Amino acid sequence: MAPRDIEQQTLEIISCFFEEEHALGFRDLGGCIESDGPGDDDMFDPVVIADKLRELGDDFEEKYIQPHISRLQRAVANKAVEEFARSVDSLCAAQSAEVAPEMQLLRASMALGLYVKKTCPDLRATIQSCMAAFINTRLAGWITQQGGWDQVTMV
């Protein structure tokens, strides 16, 4: 088989690979080429090969990629917490000095959280996590000193 044939077959396989998953016997992938039938002299079947490659990819993903993604997600969440804190600190600088610094932090974090909730719903879970981490790290002691959340929200 000539290298040109391999290149063309590779294109066909990759095209099938990115189509919706279908049963191995399904031959019309709506956009993917129609594969050779079993009666042909050439046994090349991009659908079958794409399905086998998908199985290889799925196995590799489960064993190797998912653990890396989990670590990456934790790292991104940690960076998000840091960025959330920087944003809140920056927002506090814009507030008047007559409000307690802790209340400024609380007010700014709530405003930022609400804004993200309204404008970036896909970040909702991340922002919830960031807000909780920020408040627990920076404000939990102050909230306790005030007598708890009931007292803080009455101010």
PDB file of N, CA and C in Angstrom, residues 68-84 123 126 129-130:
ATOM      1  N   HIS A  68      -5.027  12.955  35.506  1.00  0.00           N
ATOM      2  CA  HIS A  68      -4.378  14.232  35.224  1.00  0.00           C
ATOM      3  C   HIS A  68      -5.402  15.365  35.203  1.00  0.00           C
ATOM      4  N   ILE A  69      -6.559  15.117  34.620  1.00  0.00           N
ATOM      5  CA  ILE A  69      -7.605  16.138  34.562  1.00  0.00           C
ATOM      6  C   ILE A  69      -8.065  16.487  35.977  1.00  0.00           C
ATOM      7  N   SER A  70      -8.182  15.486  36.830  1.00  0.00           N
ATOM      8  CA  SER A  70      -8.584  15.750  38.219  1.00  0.00           C
ATOM      9  C   SER A  70      -7.579  16.667  38.904  1.00  0.00           C
ATOM     10  N   ARG A  71      -6.288  16.387  38.701  1.00  0.00           N
ATOM     11  CA  ARG A  71      -5.259  17.259  39.286  1.00  0.00           C
ATOM     12  C   ARG A  71      -5.315  18.647  38.672  1.00  0.00           C
ATOM     13  N   LEU A  72      -5.539  18.715  37.377  1.00  0.00           N
ATOM     14  CA  LEU A  72      -5.634  20.007  36.701  1.00  0.00           C
ATOM     15  C   LEU A  72      -6.834  20.798  37.215  1.00  0.00           C
ATOM     16  N   GLN A  73      -7.961  20.145  37.399  1.00  0.00           N
ATOM     17  CA  GLN A  73      -9.149  20.829  37.905  1.00  0.00           C
ATOM     18  C   GLN A  73      -8.900  21.382  39.308  1.00  0.00           C
ATOM     19  N   ARG A  74      -8.219  20.615  40.158  1.00  0.00           N
ATOM     20  CA  ARG A  74      -7.897  21.117  41.491  1.00  0.00           C
ATOM     21  C   ARG A  74      -6.981  22.333  41.399  1.00  0.00           C
ATOM     22  N   ALA A  75      -6.000  22.274  40.500  1.00  0.00           N
ATOM     23  CA  ALA A  75      -5.081  23.408  40.333  1.00  0.00           C
ATOM     24  C   ALA A  75      -5.821  24.634  39.822  1.00  0.00           C
ATOM     25  N   VAL A  76      -6.721  24.432  38.867  1.00  0.00           N
ATOM     26  CA  VAL A  76      -7.512  25.546  38.330  1.00  0.00           C
ATOM     27  C   VAL A  76      -8.399  26.125  39.427  1.00  0.00           C
ATOM     28  N   ALA A  77      -9.001  25.254  40.227  1.00  0.00           N
ATOM     29  CA  ALA A  77      -9.855  25.734  41.323  1.00  0.00           C
ATOM     30  C   ALA A  77      -9.031  26.554  42.312  1.00  0.00           C
ATOM     31  N   ASN A  78      -7.830  26.089  42.624  1.00  0.00           N
ATOM     32  CA  ASN A  78      -6.975  26.840  43.543  1.00  0.00           C
ATOM     33  C   ASN A  78      -6.613  28.198  42.954  1.00  0.00           C
ATOM     34  N   LYS A  79      -6.294  28.228  41.664  1.00  0.00           N
ATOM     35  CA  LYS A  79      -5.985  29.503  41.012  1.00  0.00           C
ATOM     36  C   LYS A  79      -7.217  30.394  40.995  1.00  0.00           C
ATOM     37  N   ALA A  80      -8.381  29.794  40.794  1.00  0.00           N
ATOM     38  CA  ALA A  80      -9.620  30.572  40.777  1.00  0.00           C
ATOM     39  C   ALA A  80      -9.860  31.214  42.133  1.00  0.00           C
ATOM     40  N   VAL A  81      -9.571  30.486  43.204  1.00  0.00           N
ATOM     41  CA  VAL A  81      -9.737  31.036  44.548  1.00  0.00           C
ATOM     42  C   VAL A  81      -8.810  32.235  44.727  1.00  0.00           C
ATOM     43  N   GLU A  82      -7.562  32.095  44.277  1.00  0.00           N
ATOM     44  CA  GLU A  82      -6.611  33.201  44.378  1.00  0.00           C
ATOM     45  C   GLU A  82      -7.090  34.414  43.574  1.00  0.00           C
ATOM     46  N   GLU A  83      -7.562  34.165  42.360  1.00  0.00           N
ATOM     47  CA  GLU A  83      -8.027  35.270  41.513  1.00  0.00           C
ATOM     48  C   GLU A  83      -9.280  35.914  42.097  1.00  0.00           C
ATOM     49  N   PHE A  84     -10.157  35.088  42.649  1.00  0.00           N
ATOM     50  CA  PHE A  84     -11.357  35.624  43.297  1.00  0.00           C
ATOM     51  C   PHE A  84     -10.945  36.556  44.437  1.00  0.00           C
ATOM     52  N   LEU A 123     -19.685  29.194  35.196  1.00  0.00           N
ATOM     53  CA  LEU A 123     -18.699  29.299  36.275  1.00  0.00           C
ATOM     54  C   LEU A 123     -19.335  29.205  37.664  1.00  0.00           C
ATOM     55  N   THR A 126     -17.701  26.831  40.226  1.00  0.00           N
ATOM     56  CA  THR A 126     -16.358  27.304  40.576  1.00  0.00           C
ATOM     57  C   THR A 126     -16.438  28.501  41.505  1.00  0.00           C
ATOM     58  N   SER A 129     -17.485  27.590  45.039  1.00  0.00           N
ATOM     59  CA  SER A 129     -16.349  27.030  45.752  1.00  0.00           C
ATOM     60  C   SER A 129     -15.367  28.126  46.164  1.00  0.00           C
ATOM     61  N   CYS A 130     -15.102  29.050  45.260  1.00  0.00           N
ATOM     62  CA  CYS A 130     -14.182  30.158  45.552  1.00  0.00           C
ATOM     63  C   CYS A 130     -14.711  31.039  46.680  1.00  0.00           C
TER      64      CYS A 130
END
